[in-house]
Amino acid sequence: MEFLKTLGIKDKNPGCSTGLKWNETTDQGELKIHSPATSEHIATVYQSSAEDYDKVIKTAEEAFKHWRKVPAPKRGEIVRQIGLKLREYKDPLGRLVSYEMGKSLQEGWGEVQEMIDICDFAVGQSRQLYGFTMHSERPNHRMYDQYHALGIVGTISAFNFPVAVWAWNAMIAAVCGDVNLWKPASKVPLTAIACQNIVGEVLKENDLPEGIFSLIVGSGRTIGEKMLNDTRVPLVSLTGSTAVGRHAAQVIAKRLGKYILELGGNNAIILTPDADLPMSIPPIVFGAVGTAGQRCTSTRRLIIHESIYEKVKDSVVKGYGSLKIGDPLDEKNHMGPLIDKGAVETMMDALEKVKKEGGNILLGGEKLSGEGYESDCYVTPAIVEAENHYEIVQEETFAPILYLIKYSGTVESAIEIHNGVVQGLSSSIFTNNMQEAETFLSAWGSDCGIANVNIGTSGAEIGGAFGGEKETGGGRESGSDAWKTYMRRQTNTINFGKELPLAQGIKFDI
């Protein structure tokens, strides 16, 4: 396809780059990438070796020595240029995201737009890396705190957002003076290679050293574990399952490193009797089926007051009836395939479990085949009547399954159900009742890192810090003051007087 050529994707691609150079390792195995939409072979990527990793790290260490001395606004200028390049390549890169990952073309373009937006945000942030001044208890002393670059930031991204999550981390880290080493998901390395080619153009045009933005494709056992254990990587940002995140946290904590973990979500929307139902249905449907339910912010539970339950159920079922499923590169389709056959089987297993526990499948949950479904990864999204305590409802199934859960009583009863899972990423309530809305946002309301009123759970603006609580990991990326995670904080005291009073009145006769 033409967009592959435009992005520099070849039939066989090296899997390691320092931004200006690509490695030549070919003996560590090949990743043969097929589109989940068509099963067509797209290209091959050579996996990297442990030796490649060490070379990249050493190059990144040298780059950091240069990059941290570049004034932050000038670092922001480089990020600005990356944003401009992404604008040039938005169409082909968005198409590759859809083709390699399977999300709809609108979502593919939207993901690239997120990259552009975070570049714009980071440019402004480069002039706002603020510290604070404090009054000293000692005369003629001044205290303040400031933030310094941390070093190498390792980004381990997941398949469902193959480029945006890297940009959230890499662009903020870059303006902070850090360099970035990216390990993309092995299911979607081509989009990462395309991004590395784009960034490489900017590095060359500005005569910058290699190693500021690096890429390494390889197995978790070989490359991922080295990154987690590497004291030369002070911060690792990882997006993945809770099980993977728990392992990463233990390994990194053992060496007293820093981490950002973006893990599972079991996101719910509460619908109270005061909800504006016509406004709520579209975000509910999109939240449940967007990216084929493979977002960490996907809507998985719909908690509905009993007085409006039947009406909401009918409206959601009707909304699903208008969905178009098929080739994600066809703009008319709302939903593409799941990432692979394993994801399909996981969905089918979940539906079998919920039936055994007493759930009622209202709609969907079938495998699709025939004309227009050229791979085995297409399914119909499912709507299931269930109860919150079901074991399978307590889990995050990375697939388009929406559980309808009935509640009675006050909004506090709904919030208790809402919070009754181990995950804590995104949440929402639809209500025109101010007391209900404020209760949901209070300290005794939603226990998630993201809480919304009258908008859905899916997605987030880059201007706000993104992340969750409980088994979602507790890290924060993207906007607000998330930049502080990518820097080391330092408190400074300056004595501008002619005497040095010691603490607690201690005196030495010297």
Coordinates of C-alpha atoms in Angstrom, one line a residue:
M1 CA 0.0 0.0 0.0
E2 CA 1.2 3.5 -0.8
F3 CA 1.1 4.7 2.8
L4 CA 3.6 2.1 3.8
K5 CA 6.1 3.4 1.2
T6 CA 5.4 7.0 2.4
L7 CA 6.3 6.1 5.9
G8 CA 9.5 4.2 5.0
I9 CA 8.1 0.7 5.8
K10 CA 9.9 -2.0 3.9
D11 CA 9.3 -5.7 3.4
K12 CA 11.9 -6.4 6.1
N13 CA 12.7 -3.8 8.7
P14 CA 15.4 -3.5 11.3
G15 CA 14.1 -3.3 14.9
C16 CA 16.5 -1.0 16.6
S17 CA 17.3 2.7 16.0
T18 CA 19.0 5.6 17.8
G19 CA 17.1 8.1 15.8
L20 CA 19.7 8.5 13.1
K21 CA 21.0 4.9 12.6
W22 CA 19.3 1.5 12.4
N23 CA 20.9 -1.7 13.5
E24 CA 21.6 -4.7 11.3
T25 CA 20.7 -7.5 13.7
T26 CA 18.9 -10.3 11.9
D27 CA 19.5 -13.4 14.0
Q28 CA 17.1 -12.8 16.9
G29 CA 14.0 -13.9 15.1
E30 CA 11.5 -12.1 13.0
L31 CA 8.1 -10.6 13.8
K32 CA 5.8 -11.3 10.8
I33 CA 3.1 -8.6 11.1
H34 CA -0.3 -9.3 9.6
S35 CA -3.3 -7.0 9.5
P36 CA -6.1 -8.1 11.9
A37 CA -8.5 -6.6 9.3
T38 CA -7.5 -8.8 6.4
S39 CA -5.0 -11.3 7.6
E40 CA -2.7 -9.9 4.9
H41 CA 1.1 -10.0 5.6
I42 CA 2.2 -6.4 5.9
A43 CA 5.9 -6.6 6.7
T44 CA 8.6 -8.2 8.8
V45 CA 10.6 -6.7 11.7
Y46 CA 13.8 -8.1 13.0
Q47 CA 13.9 -8.4 16.7
S48 CA 16.8 -6.8 18.6
S49 CA 19.4 -8.5 20.8
A50 CA 20.7 -7.8 24.3
E51 CA 23.8 -6.3 22.7
D52 CA 21.6 -3.9 20.6
Y53 CA 20.0 -2.8 23.9
D54 CA 23.3 -2.1 25.6
K55 CA 24.5 -0.1 22.5
V56 CA 21.3 2.0 22.4
I57 CA 21.5 2.7 26.2
K58 CA 25.1 3.9 25.9
T59 CA 24.1 6.1 23.0
A60 CA 21.2 7.5 24.9
E61 CA 23.4 8.2 27.9
E62 CA 25.7 10.3 25.7
A63 CA 22.8 12.1 24.1
F64 CA 21.4 13.0 27.6
K65 CA 24.6 14.8 28.5
H66 CA 24.0 17.1 25.5
W67 CA 20.2 17.3 25.6
R68 CA 19.9 18.3 29.3
K69 CA 22.1 21.4 28.6
V70 CA 19.8 22.6 25.8
P71 CA 17.5 25.3 27.2
A72 CA 14.0 24.0 27.7
P73 CA 12.3 26.4 25.2
K74 CA 14.8 25.2 22.6
R75 CA 13.9 21.6 23.4
G76 CA 10.3 22.7 23.0
E77 CA 11.2 24.0 19.5
I78 CA 12.3 20.5 18.5
V79 CA 9.1 19.1 19.8
R80 CA 7.2 21.7 17.8
Q81 CA 8.9 20.6 14.6
I82 CA 8.0 17.0 15.4
G83 CA 4.4 18.1 15.7
L84 CA 4.6 19.8 12.3
K85 CA 6.0 16.6 10.8
L86 CA 3.2 14.6 12.3
R87 CA 0.8 16.9 10.7
E88 CA 2.4 16.2 7.3
Y89 CA 2.2 12.4 7.9
K90 CA -1.2 12.4 9.7
D91 CA -3.1 10.6 6.9
P92 CA -0.6 7.8 6.1
L93 CA 0.3 7.3 9.8
G94 CA -3.4 7.1 10.7
R95 CA -4.0 4.6 8.0
L96 CA -1.1 2.5 9.2
V97 CA -2.4 2.6 12.8
S98 CA -5.8 1.3 11.5
Y99 CA -4.3 -1.3 9.2
E100 CA -1.8 -2.7 11.7
M101 CA -3.9 -2.5 14.9
G102 CA -7.5 -2.7 13.5
K103 CA -9.2 0.4 14.9
S104 CA -11.4 2.4 12.7
L105 CA -9.8 4.9 10.3
Q106 CA -11.3 7.8 12.2
E107 CA -9.8 6.5 15.4
G108 CA -6.4 6.0 13.6
W109 CA -6.4 9.6 12.5
G110 CA -7.6 10.6 15.9
E111 CA -4.7 8.9 17.6
V112 CA -2.2 10.8 15.4
Q113 CA -4.0 14.0 16.3
E114 CA -3.4 13.1 19.9
M115 CA 0.3 13.0 19.1
I116 CA 0.0 16.4 17.5
D117 CA -1.9 17.8 20.4
I118 CA 0.6 16.6 23.0
C119 CA 3.4 18.1 21.0
D120 CA 1.6 21.4 21.1
F121 CA 1.0 21.0 24.8
A122 CA 4.7 20.1 25.5
V123 CA 5.9 23.2 23.6
G124 CA 4.0 25.4 26.0
Q125 CA 5.1 23.3 28.9
S126 CA 8.8 23.9 27.9
R127 CA 8.4 27.5 29.2
Q128 CA 6.5 26.5 32.4
L129 CA 8.7 24.0 34.3
Y130 CA 8.0 26.0 37.4
G131 CA 9.4 25.6 40.9
F132 CA 8.4 27.5 44.1
T133 CA 10.1 29.8 46.5
M134 CA 9.7 29.5 50.3
H135 CA 10.5 31.8 53.2
S136 CA 13.4 30.5 55.3
E137 CA 13.3 30.5 59.1
R138 CA 16.9 31.8 59.0
P139 CA 17.7 35.4 58.4
N140 CA 19.2 36.4 55.1
H141 CA 18.4 33.0 53.5
R142 CA 16.3 32.2 50.5
M143 CA 14.8 28.8 49.7
Y144 CA 13.4 27.5 46.5
D145 CA 12.8 24.3 44.6
Q146 CA 13.6 23.4 41.0
Y147 CA 13.3 20.5 38.6
H148 CA 16.2 18.9 36.7
A149 CA 16.2 16.4 33.9
L150 CA 16.0 12.8 35.1
G151 CA 17.8 10.8 32.4
I152 CA 16.7 8.0 30.1
V153 CA 12.9 7.4 30.2
G154 CA 11.9 4.0 29.1
T155 CA 8.5 3.8 27.4
I156 CA 6.8 0.3 27.1
S157 CA 3.6 0.8 25.1
A158 CA 0.7 -1.5 24.4
F159 CA -0.9 -2.6 21.1
N160 CA -4.2 -0.7 21.5
F161 CA -2.7 2.8 21.3
P162 CA 0.4 2.0 19.3
V163 CA 1.7 5.6 18.9
A164 CA -0.2 8.0 21.1
V165 CA 1.0 6.7 24.5
W166 CA 4.6 6.9 23.3
A167 CA 4.0 10.5 22.4
W168 CA 2.4 11.3 25.7
N169 CA 5.6 10.2 27.4
A170 CA 8.3 11.0 24.9
M171 CA 7.3 14.6 24.1
I172 CA 6.8 15.7 27.7
A173 CA 10.1 13.9 28.7
A174 CA 11.9 15.6 25.8
V175 CA 11.0 19.2 27.0
C176 CA 12.0 18.2 30.5
G177 CA 15.5 17.4 29.2
D178 CA 15.2 13.6 29.2
V179 CA 15.9 11.2 26.3
N180 CA 13.5 8.4 25.5
L181 CA 13.9 4.7 24.7
W182 CA 10.7 3.1 23.3
K183 CA 9.8 -0.5 23.4
P184 CA 6.6 -0.9 21.4
A185 CA 4.2 -3.9 21.6
S186 CA 5.4 -6.7 19.4
K187 CA 2.0 -6.9 17.8
V188 CA 2.3 -3.4 16.3
P189 CA 5.9 -2.5 15.7
L190 CA 5.5 -1.0 12.2
T191 CA 3.7 2.1 13.5
A192 CA 6.7 2.6 15.9
I193 CA 9.2 2.3 13.1
A194 CA 7.2 4.9 11.1
C195 CA 7.3 7.3 14.0
Q196 CA 11.0 6.8 14.4
N197 CA 11.5 7.6 10.7
I198 CA 9.5 10.8 11.2
V199 CA 11.4 11.9 14.3
G200 CA 14.7 11.0 12.6
E201 CA 13.9 13.7 9.9
V202 CA 13.7 16.3 12.6
L203 CA 16.9 15.2 14.3
K204 CA 18.8 15.4 11.0
E205 CA 17.3 18.7 10.0
N206 CA 18.5 20.2 13.4
D207 CA 21.9 18.5 13.4
L208 CA 21.1 16.8 16.7
P209 CA 22.9 13.8 18.1
E210 CA 21.5 10.3 17.9
G211 CA 20.0 8.8 21.0
I212 CA 17.5 11.5 22.0
F213 CA 14.7 9.3 20.7
S214 CA 15.5 5.6 20.4
L215 CA 13.5 2.6 19.5
I216 CA 14.0 -1.1 20.3
V217 CA 11.8 -3.9 19.2
G218 CA 12.2 -7.2 21.0
S219 CA 10.7 -9.8 23.3
G220 CA 9.7 -9.0 26.8
R221 CA 12.1 -11.6 28.1
T222 CA 15.1 -10.2 26.3
I223 CA 14.5 -6.5 26.1
G224 CA 11.6 -5.7 28.5
E225 CA 13.3 -7.4 31.4
K226 CA 16.6 -5.6 30.8
M227 CA 14.8 -2.3 30.8
L228 CA 13.0 -3.0 34.0
N229 CA 16.2 -4.0 35.7
D230 CA 18.4 -1.3 34.3
T231 CA 19.6 1.3 36.8
R232 CA 20.6 3.5 33.8
V233 CA 16.9 3.9 33.1
P234 CA 15.6 5.9 36.1
L235 CA 12.0 6.0 35.0
V236 CA 9.9 3.4 33.1
S237 CA 6.5 4.2 31.8
L238 CA 4.5 0.9 31.1
T239 CA 1.1 0.4 29.7
G240 CA -0.3 -3.1 29.9
S241 CA -2.2 -5.6 31.9
T242 CA -2.4 -5.5 35.7
A243 CA -0.3 -8.7 35.9
V244 CA 2.4 -7.3 33.8
G245 CA 2.3 -4.0 35.7
R246 CA 2.6 -5.8 39.1
H247 CA 5.7 -7.6 37.9
A248 CA 7.2 -4.4 36.6
A249 CA 6.5 -2.5 39.8
Q250 CA 8.2 -5.2 41.9
V251 CA 11.3 -5.3 39.6
I252 CA 11.7 -1.5 39.4
A253 CA 11.0 -1.0 43.1
K254 CA 13.7 -3.5 44.0
R255 CA 16.3 -1.2 42.4
L256 CA 14.5 1.9 43.8
G257 CA 13.6 3.2 40.3
K258 CA 10.6 5.3 39.3
Y259 CA 7.6 4.0 37.3
I260 CA 4.4 5.1 35.7
L261 CA 1.9 2.3 35.3
E262 CA -1.2 2.5 33.2
L263 CA -2.9 -0.8 33.7
G264 CA -6.4 -2.3 33.6
G265 CA -9.7 -0.5 33.7
N266 CA -13.2 -1.7 34.5
N267 CA -14.9 1.5 33.8
A268 CA -18.5 2.3 34.6
I269 CA -21.2 4.8 33.8
I270 CA -23.9 5.6 36.3
L271 CA -27.3 6.6 34.9
T272 CA -29.6 8.2 37.5
P273 CA -33.3 9.0 37.0
D274 CA -32.2 12.6 36.3
A275 CA -30.0 11.6 33.4
D276 CA -30.5 13.2 30.0
L277 CA -31.0 9.9 28.1
P278 CA -30.8 11.1 24.5
M279 CA -27.5 12.7 25.3
S280 CA -26.1 9.7 27.1
I281 CA -26.7 6.9 24.6
P282 CA -24.1 7.9 21.9
P283 CA -21.1 8.1 24.4
I284 CA -22.2 4.9 26.0
V285 CA -22.2 3.1 22.6
F286 CA -18.9 4.6 21.5
G287 CA -17.4 4.0 24.9
A288 CA -18.2 0.3 24.7
V289 CA -17.4 -0.5 21.1
G290 CA -14.7 2.1 20.1
T291 CA -11.4 0.4 19.3
A292 CA -13.5 -2.8 19.5
G293 CA -13.6 -2.5 23.3
Q294 CA -9.8 -2.5 23.5
R295 CA -9.3 0.8 25.3
C296 CA -8.2 0.9 28.9
T297 CA -11.0 3.5 29.2
S298 CA -13.7 1.5 27.4
T299 CA -17.1 1.5 29.0
R300 CA -17.6 -2.0 30.5
R301 CA -20.3 -1.5 33.1
L302 CA -23.5 0.5 32.8
I303 CA -25.1 1.0 36.2
I304 CA -28.8 2.0 35.7
H305 CA -31.4 3.0 38.1
E306 CA -34.3 0.5 38.2
S307 CA -36.9 3.2 37.2
I308 CA -35.2 3.9 33.9
Y309 CA -33.6 0.4 33.3
E310 CA -35.9 -0.9 30.6
K311 CA -35.9 2.4 28.7
V312 CA -32.1 2.6 28.8
K313 CA -31.7 -1.1 27.8
D314 CA -34.0 -0.6 24.8
S315 CA -32.1 2.6 23.7
V316 CA -28.7 0.9 24.0
V317 CA -29.8 -2.1 22.0
K318 CA -31.2 0.2 19.4
G319 CA -28.0 2.2 19.3
Y320 CA -26.0 -1.0 18.7
G321 CA -28.3 -1.8 15.8
S322 CA -26.9 1.2 13.8
L323 CA -23.3 0.1 14.1
K324 CA -21.3 -0.8 11.0
I325 CA -18.6 -3.4 11.5
G326 CA -15.9 -4.2 8.9
D327 CA -12.7 -3.1 7.2
P328 CA -11.3 -0.3 9.5
L329 CA -9.9 1.5 6.5
D330 CA -13.5 2.0 5.2
E331 CA -14.6 5.3 6.8
K332 CA -18.2 4.1 6.9
N333 CA -17.4 1.5 9.5
H334 CA -17.5 2.2 13.2
M335 CA -15.8 -0.9 14.5
G336 CA -13.0 -3.0 13.1
P337 CA -11.6 -6.4 14.3
L338 CA -10.1 -7.4 17.5
I339 CA -6.3 -7.5 17.5
D340 CA -6.0 -11.3 17.0
K341 CA -7.7 -14.7 17.3
G342 CA -6.6 -14.9 21.0
A343 CA -8.6 -11.8 21.8
V344 CA -11.6 -13.3 20.1
E345 CA -11.4 -16.5 22.2
T346 CA -10.9 -14.5 25.3
M347 CA -14.2 -12.6 24.6
M348 CA -16.0 -15.9 23.8
D349 CA -14.7 -17.4 27.1
A350 CA -15.9 -14.4 29.0
L351 CA -19.4 -14.7 27.5
E352 CA -19.6 -18.4 28.4
K353 CA -18.5 -17.6 32.0
V354 CA -21.1 -14.8 32.4
K355 CA -23.9 -17.1 31.2
K356 CA -22.8 -19.8 33.7
E357 CA -23.0 -17.2 36.5
G358 CA -26.5 -16.2 35.5
G359 CA -26.0 -13.4 33.0
N360 CA -28.3 -12.8 30.1
I361 CA -26.8 -12.0 26.7
L362 CA -29.2 -9.6 25.1
L363 CA -27.3 -9.0 21.9
G364 CA -24.1 -9.9 20.0
G365 CA -21.2 -12.0 20.9
E366 CA -20.9 -13.8 17.6
K367 CA -17.9 -14.4 15.4
L368 CA -18.3 -12.8 12.0
S369 CA -17.2 -14.5 8.7
G370 CA -17.8 -14.2 5.0
E371 CA -17.5 -11.3 2.6
G372 CA -16.2 -8.2 4.3
Y373 CA -14.7 -10.2 7.2
E374 CA -11.5 -11.4 5.6
S375 CA -9.9 -12.3 8.9
D376 CA -11.0 -14.4 11.9
C377 CA -10.9 -11.4 14.2
Y378 CA -14.3 -9.8 13.7
V379 CA -17.1 -10.1 16.3
T380 CA -20.4 -8.5 17.1
P381 CA -20.2 -6.4 20.3
A382 CA -22.2 -7.9 23.2
I383 CA -24.7 -6.4 25.6
V384 CA -25.2 -8.5 28.7
E385 CA -27.5 -8.2 31.7
A386 CA -25.4 -9.1 34.8
E387 CA -24.7 -8.4 38.4
N388 CA -21.6 -6.6 39.7
H389 CA -20.5 -9.4 41.9
Y390 CA -20.1 -11.9 39.1
E391 CA -16.5 -13.0 38.9
I392 CA -16.2 -12.3 35.2
V393 CA -17.7 -8.8 35.7
Q394 CA -15.0 -8.1 38.3
E395 CA -12.4 -8.7 35.6
E396 CA -11.4 -6.6 32.7
T397 CA -12.1 -8.4 29.4
F398 CA -10.4 -6.5 26.6
A399 CA -13.3 -6.8 24.2
P400 CA -16.6 -5.1 23.3
I401 CA -18.7 -6.5 26.2
L402 CA -21.0 -4.1 28.0
Y403 CA -22.6 -5.3 31.3
L404 CA -26.0 -3.7 32.2
I405 CA -26.4 -3.6 36.0
K406 CA -29.5 -2.5 37.8
Y407 CA -29.5 -0.5 41.0
S408 CA -32.2 0.9 43.4
G409 CA -32.2 3.6 46.0
T410 CA -29.9 6.7 46.0
V411 CA -26.8 7.6 44.0
E412 CA -24.8 6.4 47.0
S413 CA -26.0 2.9 46.2
A414 CA -24.8 3.2 42.6
I415 CA -21.4 4.6 43.7
E416 CA -21.0 1.6 46.0
I417 CA -21.6 -0.7 43.0
H418 CA -19.3 1.4 40.8
N419 CA -16.4 1.3 43.3
G420 CA -16.9 -2.4 44.0
V421 CA -14.1 -3.5 41.6
V422 CA -10.3 -3.7 42.0
Q423 CA -9.7 -1.3 39.0
G424 CA -9.9 2.4 39.2
L425 CA -9.2 4.2 35.9
S426 CA -12.2 6.1 34.3
S427 CA -15.7 6.7 35.5
S428 CA -18.8 8.7 34.6
I429 CA -22.2 9.7 35.8
F430 CA -25.1 11.1 33.7
T431 CA -27.4 13.3 35.8
N432 CA -28.8 16.8 35.8
N433 CA -29.0 16.7 39.6
M434 CA -26.2 18.8 41.0
Q435 CA -26.2 17.0 44.3
E436 CA -25.7 13.7 42.6
A437 CA -23.0 15.0 40.4
E438 CA -21.1 16.6 43.2
T439 CA -21.5 13.5 45.4
F440 CA -19.9 11.4 42.5
L441 CA -17.0 13.8 42.4
S442 CA -16.5 14.0 46.2
A443 CA -14.0 12.2 48.3
W444 CA -16.7 9.5 49.0
G445 CA -17.7 9.3 45.4
S446 CA -15.9 7.7 42.4
D447 CA -12.6 6.1 43.4
C448 CA -11.1 6.4 39.9
G449 CA -8.3 8.6 38.6
I450 CA -10.7 10.1 36.1
A451 CA -14.3 11.0 37.0
N452 CA -16.6 12.7 34.5
V453 CA -20.1 14.2 34.6
N454 CA -22.3 14.0 31.5
I455 CA -19.6 12.7 29.3
G456 CA -18.4 9.1 28.7
T457 CA -15.5 7.1 30.1
S458 CA -13.7 6.6 26.8
G459 CA -10.7 8.7 26.0
A460 CA -9.3 11.8 27.7
E461 CA -8.1 15.3 26.8
I462 CA -4.3 15.6 26.8
G463 CA -4.5 18.7 29.0
G464 CA -5.4 16.7 32.0
A465 CA -3.3 14.2 33.9
F466 CA -4.2 10.7 32.7
G467 CA -4.1 7.6 35.0
G468 CA -5.9 5.7 37.6
E469 CA -5.9 4.2 41.1
K470 CA -6.0 0.8 42.8
E471 CA -5.0 -1.9 40.3
T472 CA -4.9 0.5 37.5
G473 CA -1.4 1.5 38.7
G474 CA -1.6 5.0 40.1
G475 CA 0.7 6.7 37.6
R476 CA -0.1 9.9 35.6
E477 CA 0.9 10.8 32.1
S478 CA 0.1 13.6 29.6
G479 CA -1.2 17.0 30.9
S480 CA -1.6 19.0 34.1
D481 CA 1.5 18.6 36.3
A482 CA 2.4 15.1 35.1
W483 CA 5.6 16.6 33.8
K484 CA 7.1 16.5 37.3
T485 CA 7.3 12.7 37.1
Y486 CA 9.9 13.0 34.4
M487 CA 12.2 15.3 36.4
R488 CA 14.1 15.1 39.7
R489 CA 13.1 17.7 42.3
Q490 CA 15.7 19.6 44.2
T491 CA 15.4 22.0 47.2
N492 CA 17.9 24.8 47.3
T493 CA 18.9 27.2 50.1
I494 CA 21.1 30.3 49.6
N495 CA 22.7 32.2 52.4
F496 CA 23.2 35.8 51.2
G497 CA 24.2 37.1 54.7
K498 CA 27.5 37.3 56.5
E499 CA 26.7 34.8 59.2
L500 CA 25.7 31.2 59.2
P501 CA 23.3 30.3 62.0
L502 CA 23.1 26.6 62.6
A503 CA 19.9 24.7 63.2
Q504 CA 18.4 24.3 66.7
G505 CA 20.7 27.0 68.0
I506 CA 23.8 24.7 67.9
K507 CA 27.1 26.6 68.4
F508 CA 30.7 25.6 67.8
D509 CA 33.6 27.6 69.3
I510 CA 35.8 27.4 66.3

